[in-house]
Amino acid sequence: MTKSDLIAQLAERFPQLVAKDADLSVKMILEALAEALGKGDRIEIRGFGSFSLNYRPPRIGRNPKSGEKVDVPQKWVPHFKAGKELRERVDGAVESI
């Protein structure tokens, strides 16, 4: 599912929402999530999962093409952990395939 699919599904499910309003709603939610993670906050959506940041320390990597050593700097990366309800729902859907 893409962002456009999500917007279309939201507009279809709630006819009182114009597609433009659905678009704005999805963009605002995603922007708020990105802003919270940018500040280092943890986001928890009950029944869905949580978003947090994981620290990756600096390390020496390798260029796969040339094999030469490359310094990889430290960084913070977003991490998603699915909630119990989502895990069970996905597991049940995959088993029925």
XYZ file of C-alpha atoms in Angstrom:
97
model
C 0.000 0.000 0.000
C 1.312 3.421 -0.931
C 0.495 6.810 0.556
C -1.788 7.480 -2.436
C -3.624 4.196 -1.794
C -4.093 5.152 1.852
C -5.471 8.566 0.889
C -7.862 7.011 -1.646
C -9.063 4.418 0.871
C -9.620 7.100 3.524
C -11.610 9.284 1.100
C -13.678 6.274 -0.009
C -14.424 5.127 3.536
C -15.489 8.591 4.718
C -17.533 10.201 1.927
C -17.821 13.457 3.862
C -14.058 13.892 3.355
C -13.022 15.442 0.084
C -9.939 13.730 -1.416
C -7.984 16.933 -0.711
C -8.910 16.722 3.003
C -7.925 13.047 3.156
C -4.605 13.936 1.520
C -3.989 16.701 4.056
C -4.920 14.388 6.962
C -2.482 11.665 5.922
C 0.290 14.206 5.274
C -0.241 15.842 8.684
C -0.136 12.496 10.508
C 3.054 11.420 8.741
C 4.612 14.834 9.331
C 3.771 14.676 13.054
C 5.328 11.183 13.291
C 8.497 12.324 11.500
C 8.748 15.454 13.661
C 8.385 13.453 16.892
C 11.084 10.998 15.806
C 13.267 13.935 14.754
C 13.075 15.239 18.329
C 14.024 11.797 19.659
C 10.556 10.982 21.018
C 9.096 7.497 21.039
C 5.740 6.981 19.324
C 3.310 4.316 20.503
C 0.088 3.499 18.690
C -1.824 0.931 20.751
C -2.750 -2.170 18.790
C -0.435 -1.197 15.927
C 3.102 -0.793 17.227
C 5.776 1.642 18.302
C 8.402 3.724 16.574
C 11.683 4.580 18.263
C 15.258 5.405 17.360
C 18.172 2.962 17.390
C 21.761 4.154 17.690
C 24.291 2.722 15.249
C 27.877 3.325 16.412
C 30.631 4.277 13.954
C 32.317 1.334 12.255
C 34.638 0.292 9.480
C 32.742 -1.054 6.471
C 33.807 -2.343 3.086
C 33.022 -1.139 -0.396
C 31.571 -4.308 -1.971
C 32.806 -3.362 -5.434
C 36.454 -2.535 -4.648
C 36.843 -4.212 -1.260
C 38.461 -1.091 0.204
C 37.747 -0.079 3.813
C 35.300 2.766 4.370
C 34.540 4.679 7.573
C 30.797 4.529 8.299
C 29.783 7.350 10.687
C 27.493 6.979 13.695
C 23.814 7.510 13.081
C 20.327 7.220 14.525
C 17.872 5.111 12.528
C 14.091 4.736 12.936
C 12.940 1.384 14.284
C 9.407 -0.068 14.219
C 8.213 -2.779 16.573
C 4.828 -4.275 15.724
C 2.278 -4.505 18.540
C 0.753 -7.776 19.665
C -2.585 -7.160 17.917
C -0.877 -6.386 14.585
C 1.427 -9.405 14.849
C -1.533 -11.723 15.530
C -3.581 -10.215 12.703
C -0.730 -10.577 10.193
C 0.050 -14.103 11.370
C -3.598 -15.128 10.944
C -3.791 -13.542 7.468
C -0.600 -15.231 6.259
C -1.685 -18.668 7.526
C -4.929 -18.434 5.544
C -3.102 -17.859 2.244
